[in-house]
XYZ file of C-alpha atoms in Angstrom:
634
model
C 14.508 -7.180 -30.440
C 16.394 -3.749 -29.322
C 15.027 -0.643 -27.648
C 16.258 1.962 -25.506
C 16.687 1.843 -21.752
C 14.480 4.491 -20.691
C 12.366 4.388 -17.368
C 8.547 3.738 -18.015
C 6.572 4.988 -15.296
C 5.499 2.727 -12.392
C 1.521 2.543 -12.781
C -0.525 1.582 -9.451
C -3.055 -0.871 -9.996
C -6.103 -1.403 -7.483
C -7.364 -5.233 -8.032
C -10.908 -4.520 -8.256
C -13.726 -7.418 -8.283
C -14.882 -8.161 -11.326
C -16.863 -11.178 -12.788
C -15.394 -13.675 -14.610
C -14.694 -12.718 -18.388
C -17.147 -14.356 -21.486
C -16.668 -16.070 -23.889
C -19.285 -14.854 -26.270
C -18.502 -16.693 -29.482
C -18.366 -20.106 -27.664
C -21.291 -18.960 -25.305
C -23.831 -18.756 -28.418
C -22.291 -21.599 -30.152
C -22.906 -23.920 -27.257
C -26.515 -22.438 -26.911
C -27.419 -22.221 -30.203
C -26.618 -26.580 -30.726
C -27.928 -27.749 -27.356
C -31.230 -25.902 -28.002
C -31.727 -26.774 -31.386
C -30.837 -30.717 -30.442
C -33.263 -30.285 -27.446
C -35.774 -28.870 -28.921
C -35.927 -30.472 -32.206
C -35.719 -34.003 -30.817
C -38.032 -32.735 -28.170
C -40.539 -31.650 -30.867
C -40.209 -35.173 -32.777
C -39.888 -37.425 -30.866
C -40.560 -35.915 -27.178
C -39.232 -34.668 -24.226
C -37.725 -37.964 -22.628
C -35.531 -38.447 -26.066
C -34.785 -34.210 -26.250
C -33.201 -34.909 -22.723
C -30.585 -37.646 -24.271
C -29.709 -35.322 -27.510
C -29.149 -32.706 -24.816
C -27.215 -35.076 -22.241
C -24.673 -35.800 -25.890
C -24.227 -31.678 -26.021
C -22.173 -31.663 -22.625
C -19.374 -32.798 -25.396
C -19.219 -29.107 -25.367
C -17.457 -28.964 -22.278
C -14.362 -30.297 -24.350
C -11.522 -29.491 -26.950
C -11.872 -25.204 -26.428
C -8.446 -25.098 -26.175
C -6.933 -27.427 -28.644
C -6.121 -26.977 -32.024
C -8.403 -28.070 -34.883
C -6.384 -30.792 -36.082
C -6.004 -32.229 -33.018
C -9.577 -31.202 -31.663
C -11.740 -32.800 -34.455
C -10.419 -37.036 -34.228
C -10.258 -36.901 -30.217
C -13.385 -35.233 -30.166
C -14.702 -37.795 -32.136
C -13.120 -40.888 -29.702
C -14.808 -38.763 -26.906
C -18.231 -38.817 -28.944
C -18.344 -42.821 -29.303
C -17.080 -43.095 -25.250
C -19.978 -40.891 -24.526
C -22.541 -43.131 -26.543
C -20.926 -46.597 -25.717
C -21.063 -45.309 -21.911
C -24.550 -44.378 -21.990
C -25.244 -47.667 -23.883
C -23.117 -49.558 -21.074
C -25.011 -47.887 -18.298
C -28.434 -48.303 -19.831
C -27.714 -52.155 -20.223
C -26.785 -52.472 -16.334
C -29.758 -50.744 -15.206
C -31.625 -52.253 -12.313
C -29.016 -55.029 -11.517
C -26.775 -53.464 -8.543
C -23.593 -55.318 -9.120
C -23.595 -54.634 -13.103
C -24.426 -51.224 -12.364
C -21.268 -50.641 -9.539
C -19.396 -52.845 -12.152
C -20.166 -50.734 -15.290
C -19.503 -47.130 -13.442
C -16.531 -48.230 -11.761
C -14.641 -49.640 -15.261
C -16.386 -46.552 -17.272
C -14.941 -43.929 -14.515
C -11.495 -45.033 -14.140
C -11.320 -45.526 -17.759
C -12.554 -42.620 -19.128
C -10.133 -40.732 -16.647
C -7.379 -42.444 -17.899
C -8.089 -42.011 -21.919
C -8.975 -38.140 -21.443
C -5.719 -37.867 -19.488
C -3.641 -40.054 -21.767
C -5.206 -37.787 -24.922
C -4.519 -34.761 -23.199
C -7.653 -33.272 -23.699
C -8.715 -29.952 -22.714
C -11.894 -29.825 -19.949
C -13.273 -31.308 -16.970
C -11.296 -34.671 -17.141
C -14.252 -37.881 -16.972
C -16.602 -36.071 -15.532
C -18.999 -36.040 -17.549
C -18.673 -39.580 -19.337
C -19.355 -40.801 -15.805
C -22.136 -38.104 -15.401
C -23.983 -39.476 -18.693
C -23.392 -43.357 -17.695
C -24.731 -42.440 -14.282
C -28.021 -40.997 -15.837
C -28.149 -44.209 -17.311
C -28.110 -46.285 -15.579
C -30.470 -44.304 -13.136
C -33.340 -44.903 -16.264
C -35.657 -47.719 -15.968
C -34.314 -50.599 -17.252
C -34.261 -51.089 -20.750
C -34.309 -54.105 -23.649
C -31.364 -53.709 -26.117
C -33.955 -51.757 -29.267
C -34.570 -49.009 -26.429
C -30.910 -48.526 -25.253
C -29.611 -48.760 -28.866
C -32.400 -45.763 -29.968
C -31.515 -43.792 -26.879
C -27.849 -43.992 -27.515
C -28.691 -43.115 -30.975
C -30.331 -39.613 -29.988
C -27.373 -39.446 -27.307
C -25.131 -39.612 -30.536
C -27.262 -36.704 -32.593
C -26.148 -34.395 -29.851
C -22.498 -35.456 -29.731
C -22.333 -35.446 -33.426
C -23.802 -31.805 -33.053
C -21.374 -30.356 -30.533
C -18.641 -31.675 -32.333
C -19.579 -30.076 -35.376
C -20.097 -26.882 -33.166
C -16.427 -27.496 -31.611
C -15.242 -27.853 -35.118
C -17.180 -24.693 -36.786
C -14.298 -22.358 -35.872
C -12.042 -24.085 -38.721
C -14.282 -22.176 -41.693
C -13.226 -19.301 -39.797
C -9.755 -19.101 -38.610
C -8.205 -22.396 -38.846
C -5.223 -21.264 -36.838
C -7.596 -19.589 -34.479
C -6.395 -22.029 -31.349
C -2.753 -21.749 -32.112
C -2.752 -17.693 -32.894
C -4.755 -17.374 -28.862
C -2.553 -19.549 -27.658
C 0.611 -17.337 -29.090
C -0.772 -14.138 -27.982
C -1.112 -15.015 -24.695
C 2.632 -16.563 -24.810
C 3.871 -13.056 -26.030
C 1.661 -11.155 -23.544
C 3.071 -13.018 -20.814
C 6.675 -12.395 -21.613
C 6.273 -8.698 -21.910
C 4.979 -8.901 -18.595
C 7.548 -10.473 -17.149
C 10.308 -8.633 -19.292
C 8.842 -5.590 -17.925
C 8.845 -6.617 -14.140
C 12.264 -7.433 -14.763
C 13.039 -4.580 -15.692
C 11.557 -2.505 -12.605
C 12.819 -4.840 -10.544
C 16.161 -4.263 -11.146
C 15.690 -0.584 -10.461
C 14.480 -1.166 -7.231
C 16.586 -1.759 -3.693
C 16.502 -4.757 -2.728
C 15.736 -5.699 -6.262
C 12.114 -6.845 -6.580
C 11.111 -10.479 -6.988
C 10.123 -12.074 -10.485
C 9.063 -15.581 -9.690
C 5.591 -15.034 -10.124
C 5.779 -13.893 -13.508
C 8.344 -15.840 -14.607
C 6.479 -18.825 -13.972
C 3.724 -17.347 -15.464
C 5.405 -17.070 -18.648
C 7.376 -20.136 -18.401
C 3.995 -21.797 -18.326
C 2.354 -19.413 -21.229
C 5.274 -20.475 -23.418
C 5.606 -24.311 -23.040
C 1.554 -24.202 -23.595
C 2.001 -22.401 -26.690
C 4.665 -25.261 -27.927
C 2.141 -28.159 -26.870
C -0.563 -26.387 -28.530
C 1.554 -25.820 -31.875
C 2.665 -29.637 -30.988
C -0.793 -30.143 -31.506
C -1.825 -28.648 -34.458
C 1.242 -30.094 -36.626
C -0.247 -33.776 -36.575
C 1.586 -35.786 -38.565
C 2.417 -33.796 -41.793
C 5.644 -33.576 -42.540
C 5.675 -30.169 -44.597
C 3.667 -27.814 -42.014
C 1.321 -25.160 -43.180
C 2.535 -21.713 -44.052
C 0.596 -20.090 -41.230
C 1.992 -22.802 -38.620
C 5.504 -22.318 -39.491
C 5.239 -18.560 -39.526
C 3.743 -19.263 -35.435
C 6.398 -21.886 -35.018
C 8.953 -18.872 -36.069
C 7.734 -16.410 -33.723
C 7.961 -18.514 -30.919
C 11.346 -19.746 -31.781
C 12.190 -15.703 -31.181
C 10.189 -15.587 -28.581
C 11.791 -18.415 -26.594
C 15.114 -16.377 -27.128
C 13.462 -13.397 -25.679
C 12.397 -15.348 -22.620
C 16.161 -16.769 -22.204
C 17.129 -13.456 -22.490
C 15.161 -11.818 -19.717
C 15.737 -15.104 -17.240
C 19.148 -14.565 -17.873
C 18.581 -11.017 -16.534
C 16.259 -12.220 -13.667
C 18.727 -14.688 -12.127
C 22.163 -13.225 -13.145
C 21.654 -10.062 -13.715
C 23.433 -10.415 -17.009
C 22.291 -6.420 -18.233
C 19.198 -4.921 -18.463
C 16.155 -5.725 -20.078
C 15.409 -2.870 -22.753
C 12.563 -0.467 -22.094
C 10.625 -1.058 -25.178
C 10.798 -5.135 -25.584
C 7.338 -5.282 -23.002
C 5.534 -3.190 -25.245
C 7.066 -4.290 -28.821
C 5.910 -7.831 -27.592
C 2.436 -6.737 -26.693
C 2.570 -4.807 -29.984
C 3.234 -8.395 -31.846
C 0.603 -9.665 -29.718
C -1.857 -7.198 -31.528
C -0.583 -8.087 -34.836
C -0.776 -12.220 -34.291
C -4.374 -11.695 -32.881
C -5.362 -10.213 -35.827
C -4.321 -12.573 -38.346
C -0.754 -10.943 -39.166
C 2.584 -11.405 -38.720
C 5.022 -9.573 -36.815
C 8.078 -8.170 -37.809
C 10.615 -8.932 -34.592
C 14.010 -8.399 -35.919
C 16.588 -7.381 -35.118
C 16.081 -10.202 -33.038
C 18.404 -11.986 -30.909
C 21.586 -13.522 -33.322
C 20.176 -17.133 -31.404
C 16.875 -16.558 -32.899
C 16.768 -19.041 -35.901
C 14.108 -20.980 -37.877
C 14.785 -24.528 -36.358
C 11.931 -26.628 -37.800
C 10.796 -28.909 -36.507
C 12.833 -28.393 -33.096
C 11.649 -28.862 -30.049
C 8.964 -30.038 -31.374
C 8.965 -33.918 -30.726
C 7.377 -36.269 -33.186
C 4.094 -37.788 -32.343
C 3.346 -41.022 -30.335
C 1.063 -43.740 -31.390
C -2.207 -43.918 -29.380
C -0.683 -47.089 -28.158
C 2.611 -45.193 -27.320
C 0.501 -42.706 -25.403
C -1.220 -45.487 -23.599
C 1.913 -47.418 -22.722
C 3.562 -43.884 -21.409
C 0.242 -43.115 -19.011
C 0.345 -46.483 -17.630
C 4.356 -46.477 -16.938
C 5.819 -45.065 -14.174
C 6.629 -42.172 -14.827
C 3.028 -40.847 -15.228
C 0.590 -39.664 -12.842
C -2.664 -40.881 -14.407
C -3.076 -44.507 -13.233
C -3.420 -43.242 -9.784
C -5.596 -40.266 -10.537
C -7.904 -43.085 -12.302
C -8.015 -45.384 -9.201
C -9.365 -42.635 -7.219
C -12.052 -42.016 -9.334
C -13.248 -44.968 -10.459
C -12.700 -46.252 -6.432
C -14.862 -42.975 -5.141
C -17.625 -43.737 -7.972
C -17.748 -47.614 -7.597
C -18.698 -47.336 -3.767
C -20.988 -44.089 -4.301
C -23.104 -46.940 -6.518
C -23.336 -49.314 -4.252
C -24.351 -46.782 -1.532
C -26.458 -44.983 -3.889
C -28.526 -47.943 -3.981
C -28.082 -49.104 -0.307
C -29.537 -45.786 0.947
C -33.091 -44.678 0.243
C -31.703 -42.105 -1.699
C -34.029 -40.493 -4.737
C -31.760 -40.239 -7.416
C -28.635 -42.697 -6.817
C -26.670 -41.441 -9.825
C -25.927 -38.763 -8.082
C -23.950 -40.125 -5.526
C -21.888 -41.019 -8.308
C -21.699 -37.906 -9.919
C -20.797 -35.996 -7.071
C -17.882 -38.603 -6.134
C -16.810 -38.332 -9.360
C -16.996 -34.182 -9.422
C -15.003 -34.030 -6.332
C -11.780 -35.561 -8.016
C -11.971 -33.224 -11.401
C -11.945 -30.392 -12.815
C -10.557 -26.946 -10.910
C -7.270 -26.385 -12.646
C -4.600 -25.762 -10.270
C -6.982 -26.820 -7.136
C -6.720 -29.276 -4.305
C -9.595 -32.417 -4.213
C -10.520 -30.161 -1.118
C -10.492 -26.788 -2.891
C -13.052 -28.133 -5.608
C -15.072 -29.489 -3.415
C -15.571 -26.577 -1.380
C -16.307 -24.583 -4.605
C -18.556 -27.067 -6.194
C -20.608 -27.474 -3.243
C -21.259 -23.317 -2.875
C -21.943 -23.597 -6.486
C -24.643 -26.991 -5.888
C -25.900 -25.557 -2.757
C -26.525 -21.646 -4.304
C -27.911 -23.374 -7.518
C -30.241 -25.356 -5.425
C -31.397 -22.687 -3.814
C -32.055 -20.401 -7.017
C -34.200 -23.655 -8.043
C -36.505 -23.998 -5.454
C -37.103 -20.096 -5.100
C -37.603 -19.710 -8.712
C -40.010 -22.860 -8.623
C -42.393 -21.722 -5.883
C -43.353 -19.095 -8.123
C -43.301 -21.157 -11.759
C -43.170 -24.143 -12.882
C -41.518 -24.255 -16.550
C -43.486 -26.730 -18.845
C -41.514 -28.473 -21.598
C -40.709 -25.680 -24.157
C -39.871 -23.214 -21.155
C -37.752 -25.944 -19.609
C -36.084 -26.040 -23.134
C -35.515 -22.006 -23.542
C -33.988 -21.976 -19.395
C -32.103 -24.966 -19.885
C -30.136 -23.688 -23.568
C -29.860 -20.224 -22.424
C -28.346 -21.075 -18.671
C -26.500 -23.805 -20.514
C -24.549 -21.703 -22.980
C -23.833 -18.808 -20.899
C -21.757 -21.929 -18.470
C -19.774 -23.200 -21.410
C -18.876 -19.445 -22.250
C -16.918 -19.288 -18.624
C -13.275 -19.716 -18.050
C -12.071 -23.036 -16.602
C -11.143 -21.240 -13.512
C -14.819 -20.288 -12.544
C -15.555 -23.579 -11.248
C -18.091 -21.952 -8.828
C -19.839 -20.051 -11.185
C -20.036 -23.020 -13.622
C -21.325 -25.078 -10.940
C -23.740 -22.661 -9.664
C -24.873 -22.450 -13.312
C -25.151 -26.181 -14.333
C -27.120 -27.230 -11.506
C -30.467 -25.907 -12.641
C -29.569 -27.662 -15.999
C -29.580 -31.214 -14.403
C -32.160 -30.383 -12.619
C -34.416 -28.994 -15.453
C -33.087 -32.076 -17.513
C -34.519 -34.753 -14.890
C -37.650 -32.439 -14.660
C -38.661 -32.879 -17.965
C -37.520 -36.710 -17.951
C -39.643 -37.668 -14.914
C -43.123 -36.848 -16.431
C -45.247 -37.504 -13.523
C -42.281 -37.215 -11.024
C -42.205 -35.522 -7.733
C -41.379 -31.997 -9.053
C -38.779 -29.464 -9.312
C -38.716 -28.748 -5.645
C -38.064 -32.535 -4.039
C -35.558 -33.063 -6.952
C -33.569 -30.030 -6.136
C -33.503 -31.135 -2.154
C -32.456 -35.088 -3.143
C -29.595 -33.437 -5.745
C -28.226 -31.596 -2.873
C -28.619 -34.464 -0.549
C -27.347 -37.255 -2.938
C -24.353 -34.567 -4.506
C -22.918 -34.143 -1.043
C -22.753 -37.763 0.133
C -21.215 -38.187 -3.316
C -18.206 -35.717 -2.916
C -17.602 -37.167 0.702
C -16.793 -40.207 -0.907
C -14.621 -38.268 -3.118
C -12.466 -36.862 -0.206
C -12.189 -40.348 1.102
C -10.805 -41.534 -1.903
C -8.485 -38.594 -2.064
C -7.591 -39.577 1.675
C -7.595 -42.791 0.842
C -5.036 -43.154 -2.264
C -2.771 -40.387 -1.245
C -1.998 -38.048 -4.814
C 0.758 -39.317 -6.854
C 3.396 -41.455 -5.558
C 6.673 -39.630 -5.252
C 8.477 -42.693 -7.025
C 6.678 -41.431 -10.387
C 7.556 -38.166 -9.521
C 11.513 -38.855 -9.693
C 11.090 -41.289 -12.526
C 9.895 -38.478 -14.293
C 12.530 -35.936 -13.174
C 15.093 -38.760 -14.191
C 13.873 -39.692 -17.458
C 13.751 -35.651 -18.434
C 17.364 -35.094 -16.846
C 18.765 -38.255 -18.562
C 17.048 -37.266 -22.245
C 18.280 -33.458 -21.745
C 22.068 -35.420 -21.624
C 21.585 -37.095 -24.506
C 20.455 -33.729 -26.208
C 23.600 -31.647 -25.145
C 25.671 -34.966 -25.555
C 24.481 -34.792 -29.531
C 25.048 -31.291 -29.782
C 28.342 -30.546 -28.415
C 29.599 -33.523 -30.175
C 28.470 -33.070 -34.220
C 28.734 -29.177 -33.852
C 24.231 -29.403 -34.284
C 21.251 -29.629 -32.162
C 20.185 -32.739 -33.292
C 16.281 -33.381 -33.974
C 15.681 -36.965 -32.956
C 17.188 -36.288 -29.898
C 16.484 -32.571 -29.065
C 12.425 -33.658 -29.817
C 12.723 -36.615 -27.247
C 14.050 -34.833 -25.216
C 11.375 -32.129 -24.928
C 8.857 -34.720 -24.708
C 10.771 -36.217 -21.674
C 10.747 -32.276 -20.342
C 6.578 -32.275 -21.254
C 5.942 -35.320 -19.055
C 7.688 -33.629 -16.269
C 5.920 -30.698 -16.565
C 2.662 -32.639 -16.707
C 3.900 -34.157 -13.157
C 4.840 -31.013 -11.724
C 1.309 -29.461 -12.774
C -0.555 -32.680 -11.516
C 1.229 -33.038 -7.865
C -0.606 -29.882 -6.057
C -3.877 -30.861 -7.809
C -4.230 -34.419 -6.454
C -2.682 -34.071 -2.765
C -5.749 -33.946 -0.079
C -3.201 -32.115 1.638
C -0.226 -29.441 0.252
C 2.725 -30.748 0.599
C 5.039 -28.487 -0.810
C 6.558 -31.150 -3.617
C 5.470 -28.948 -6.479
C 7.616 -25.904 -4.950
C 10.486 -28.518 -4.817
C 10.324 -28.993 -7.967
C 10.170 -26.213 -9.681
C 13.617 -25.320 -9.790
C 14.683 -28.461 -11.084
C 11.568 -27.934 -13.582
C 13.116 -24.873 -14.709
C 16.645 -25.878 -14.865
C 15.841 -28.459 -16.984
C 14.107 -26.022 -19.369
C 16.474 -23.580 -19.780
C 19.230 -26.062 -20.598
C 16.752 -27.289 -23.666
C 16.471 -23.725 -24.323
C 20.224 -23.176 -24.731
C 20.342 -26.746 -26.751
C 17.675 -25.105 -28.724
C 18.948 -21.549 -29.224
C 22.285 -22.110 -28.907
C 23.388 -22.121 -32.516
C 26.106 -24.236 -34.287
C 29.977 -24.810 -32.194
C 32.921 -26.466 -33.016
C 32.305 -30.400 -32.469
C 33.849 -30.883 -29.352
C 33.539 -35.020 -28.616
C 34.848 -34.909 -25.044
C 32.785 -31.937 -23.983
C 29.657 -34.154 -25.402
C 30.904 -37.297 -23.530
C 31.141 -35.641 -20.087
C 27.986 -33.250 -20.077
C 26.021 -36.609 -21.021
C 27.970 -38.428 -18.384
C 27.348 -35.627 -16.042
C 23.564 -35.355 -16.635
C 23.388 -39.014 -16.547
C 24.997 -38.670 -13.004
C 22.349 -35.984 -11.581
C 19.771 -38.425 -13.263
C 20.751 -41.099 -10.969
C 20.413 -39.283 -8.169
C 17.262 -37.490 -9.373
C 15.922 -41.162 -9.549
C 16.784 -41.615 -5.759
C 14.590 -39.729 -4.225
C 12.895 -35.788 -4.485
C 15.448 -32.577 -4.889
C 16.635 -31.937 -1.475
C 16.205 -35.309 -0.119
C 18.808 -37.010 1.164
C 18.716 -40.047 -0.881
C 19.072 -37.405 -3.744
C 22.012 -35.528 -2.096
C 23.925 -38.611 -1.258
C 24.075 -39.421 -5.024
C 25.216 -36.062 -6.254
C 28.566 -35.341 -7.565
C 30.590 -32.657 -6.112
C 29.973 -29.544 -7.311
C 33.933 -29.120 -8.704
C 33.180 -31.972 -10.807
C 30.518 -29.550 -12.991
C 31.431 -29.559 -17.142
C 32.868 -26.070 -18.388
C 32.338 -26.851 -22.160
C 34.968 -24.857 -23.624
C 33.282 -24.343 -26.838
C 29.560 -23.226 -25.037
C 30.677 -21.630 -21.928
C 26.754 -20.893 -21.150
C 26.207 -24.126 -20.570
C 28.160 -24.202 -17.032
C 26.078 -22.122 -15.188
C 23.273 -23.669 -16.312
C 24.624 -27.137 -15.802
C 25.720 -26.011 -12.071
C 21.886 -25.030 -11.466
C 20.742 -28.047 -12.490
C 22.816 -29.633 -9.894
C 21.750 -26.569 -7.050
C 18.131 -27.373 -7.621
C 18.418 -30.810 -7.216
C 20.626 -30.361 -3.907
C 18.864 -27.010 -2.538
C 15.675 -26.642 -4.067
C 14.593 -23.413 -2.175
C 11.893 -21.807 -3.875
C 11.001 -17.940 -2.791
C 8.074 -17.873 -0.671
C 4.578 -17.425 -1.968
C 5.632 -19.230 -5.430
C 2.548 -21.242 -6.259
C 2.929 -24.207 -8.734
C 2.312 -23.216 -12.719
C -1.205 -21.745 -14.005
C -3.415 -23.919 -16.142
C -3.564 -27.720 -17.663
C -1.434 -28.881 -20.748
């Protein structure tokens, strides 16, 4: 990609207030299966079973993001969870022990399978959510729990055909959203490179950066994703997998720029990207050349191959992962919100549960404290909205069915961000849900006062737990940091030896660099308080990345054995001491080599200065203040 270096003009931009954006398509999609397996099932066989066909839609709340081929069999493990937890919580009902028993197992686990399947959307939530409801019902004989779970499983079966309707469509649909917003993000950041350098002092990047840092390496996990396990990828795929391959040499290319200064960024790559953004969101394909000479159709690099289910499992239970103490806290907050559910004279026990449970997920990017606050604005102005609405009507079954759908869709059409909104929004749901399900029952009004009372004790419990089991231990922080440092070695080890990036070992180690990122993101989202750890690691984040970049886009050398020998020996080095203790740590600085002792591979000089930040991030990690951790999950 070329252009000229002319000066665009510097447009002011007033941040106005604005609500969040729509998703129509999914909005309708949503609305249009819960209220046909509400109503239908309502209509046959009444409005206690039309409330368990509904309580299978909140599938719906998973899988936007992910591409179809991945989307469609985790979907379907998260359809039979859904069922057997319902099933599990409708057996335990009345017994207080089975009950604390069957939540406690069914929260931690389902936190740990979402997390280990990487699924997109509000982590257990609502597994725990439909087991609660469970085992809140009357207790039942095994024919009644095995037809309820069977109308449970008409509505999963429905939403998953809903999640899965887009295919028909645009079966790269996922992927292509997923690339535009990678290319969007660049040309943002290429072009506040470029004004930055044109300003005295020059301006600061890191915001953007990140931001496209992040946009990028979602892109690759989502086109991760959609490969499966075909060997011979389809056309469309590779043509993405191409792009981004030129895209990832833009990004070098403008870092390069942003930390070195090495030239300036052309005037017309922002908007040529943006331009390419136009023509992947519409189905096309972009013509980028002349592209950068490193640009080059690498298939299948970096993509890494794919892990067993029993790999996966083995991985999120080792210690480099963060998910076995994310699952504690959960299924530890939900465990003693049952037993105090039931201990209190509390209306509706599940909720305790529920709200333990909704105070340790969802809220990408937010503290346990930050969601909280948000979800209990969006419980308490939901409430509210309830009771005034219902002291002037009282919705009978097929009204009930018509609020419920319409409120329902409109929350599933929300970004992931607007946790308040989608709060705000899905608490007249439950509560026209458990309406409709209580025939006879105290009424709309007393239900919404003993959801606000019950939801609030619940999410207490879910800040003690946060207190309690304090985010995730630091030693699985460095074991990640070492395991990516000591694979990214082995990569550049291959490579300058044999002349080639190799695949086997360029793909593991991208996977190693995916876990880390996965820690990095997880850190500032599970400490009760900040910390700062995520801004320590950033640098060595991005370090790390841009040597895989060079690995990746560094073309063919002149095998150079020795040079291979001592940048993995280096590498191998910083891992030790990345092992030791955080960046910046003295357990980490006592174990790093001098800085003289840094490789100057004579046949890739780019790797040195790359190789030497590796080593300044993990001895002075100084980020620039007011860089926040990346945006989104992956």
């Amino acid at each position: 990609m070329t252009g000229g270096t002319a000066r665009e003009p510097l447009r002011r931009r007033v941040p106005l207030l604005r609500p969040p954006a729509l998703d129509r398509w999914r909005a309708a999609r949503s609305a249009l299966t819960f209220g046909l397996c509400f109503g239908v099932v309502t209509a046959v066989a009444g409005a206690h079973n039309g409330v368990l066909a509904a309580l299978g839609c909140y599938v719906d709340a998973y899988g936007a993001r992910d591409p179809y081929p991945r989307r469609g069999p985790v979907l379907a493990l998260l359809c039979t969870g859904l069922v057997l937890a319902f099933a599990a919580g409708s057996l335990a009902a009345g017994d207080v022990w089975a009950m604390t028993a069957v939540l406690t197992v069914i929260a931690a686990a389902a936190t740990l399978v979402v997390r280990t399947l990487h699924l997109s959307g509000p982590g257990s939530y609502f597994v725990v959510l439909v087991s609660a409801l469970a085992v809140f019902l009357p207790p039942r004989d095994l024919l009644e729990t095995a037809t309820g779970a069977g109308y449970v499983a008409i509505g999963a079966s429905a939403s998953w055909l809903s999640a899965m309707s887009g295919r028909l469509v645009r079966p790269y649909g996922p992927e292509e959203r997923s690339v535009v917003a990678a290319f969007r993000s660049v040309a943002a950041f290429a072009d506040a490179t470029r004004r930055a350098a044109d300003t005295h002092p020059p301006g600061d990047t890191t915001s953007t950066g990140r931001s496209a840092c992040t946009a990028v390496h979602a892109t690759w996990s989502a086109l991760h994703d959609a490969r499966g396990r075909s060997v011979t990828p389809a056309p469309r795929r590779r043509e993405l997998h191409t792009l981004m391959i030129r895209l990832e040499a833009v990004l070098d290319a403008v870092q390069s720029t942003a930390e070195r200064g090495a030239g300036p960024v052309p005037a017309a790559w922002g908007p040529r990207l943006r331009e390419a953004a136009a023509t992947v969101q519409a189905g096309g394909h972009p013509d980028l050349r002349p592209a950068p000479d490193a640009a080059q159709a690498l298939w299948p690099l970096p993509l890494p191959p794919h892990r067993s289910l029993g790999a996966e499992l083995r991985h999120a239970l080792s210690s480099a992962s963060p998910a076995p103490t994310i699952a504690l806290r959960v299924g530890l907050a939900v465990g003693v919100g049952t037993v105090l559910g039931w201990a209190l004279p509390l209306m509706h026990p599940a909720w305790v549960a529920v709200g333990a449970a909704a105070a340790l997920q969802g809220g990408p990017g937010q503290q346990p404290a930050q969601r909280v606050g948000s979800r209990l604005v969006g419980t308490v102005t939901g409430v509210a909205i309830t009771v005034l609405v219902a002291q002037v009507y009282q919705p009978g079954v097929w009204a009930t069915v018509v609020l419920a759908t319409t409120v329902h869709g409109i929350s599933r059409g929300l970004p992931p961000s607007s946790l308040l909104a989608r709060t705000l929004l899905n608490t007249p749901v439950a509560l026209l849900l458990v309406n409709v399900a209580l025939t006879g029952g105290p009424g709309l009004e007393s239900l919404a006062a003993y959801r606000l009372l019950d939801l609030t004790l619940g999410m207490c419990l879910g800040m003690a737990a946060a207190w309690l089991v304090r985010g995730v231990p630091l030693r699985r922080v460095c074991a990640a940091v070492a395991a990516a440092v000591t694979a990214t070695g082995h990569a550049l080890g291959e490579r300058l030896a044999t002349g080639r990036a190799g695949v086997a070992s360029g793909g593991a180690a991208w996977r190693h660099m995916t876990d880390l990122w996965t820690m990095h993101a997880s850190v500032p989202a599970e400490e009760f308080r900040s910390t700062g750890t995520a801004d320590v690691l950033w640098p060595t984040v991005l370090a790390v990345r841009r040597l895989l970049a060079r690995n990746l886009l560094g073309g063919p050398t002149v095998p150079a054995p020795d040079d291979g020998a001592r940048v993995s020996g280096h590498l191998s080095s910083l891992a030790g001491a990345a092992g030791a203790g955080l960046p910046g740590s003295p357990a980490c600085r006592a174990e790093l080599p001098s800085p003289g002792r840094t490789p100057r591979p004579a046949h890739d000089p780019e790797l040195h200065p790359r190789l030497a930040a590796l080593r300044s991030a993990l001895d002075h990690p100084a980020s620039p203040p007011g860089a926040g951790p990346p945006d989104g999950e992956l």
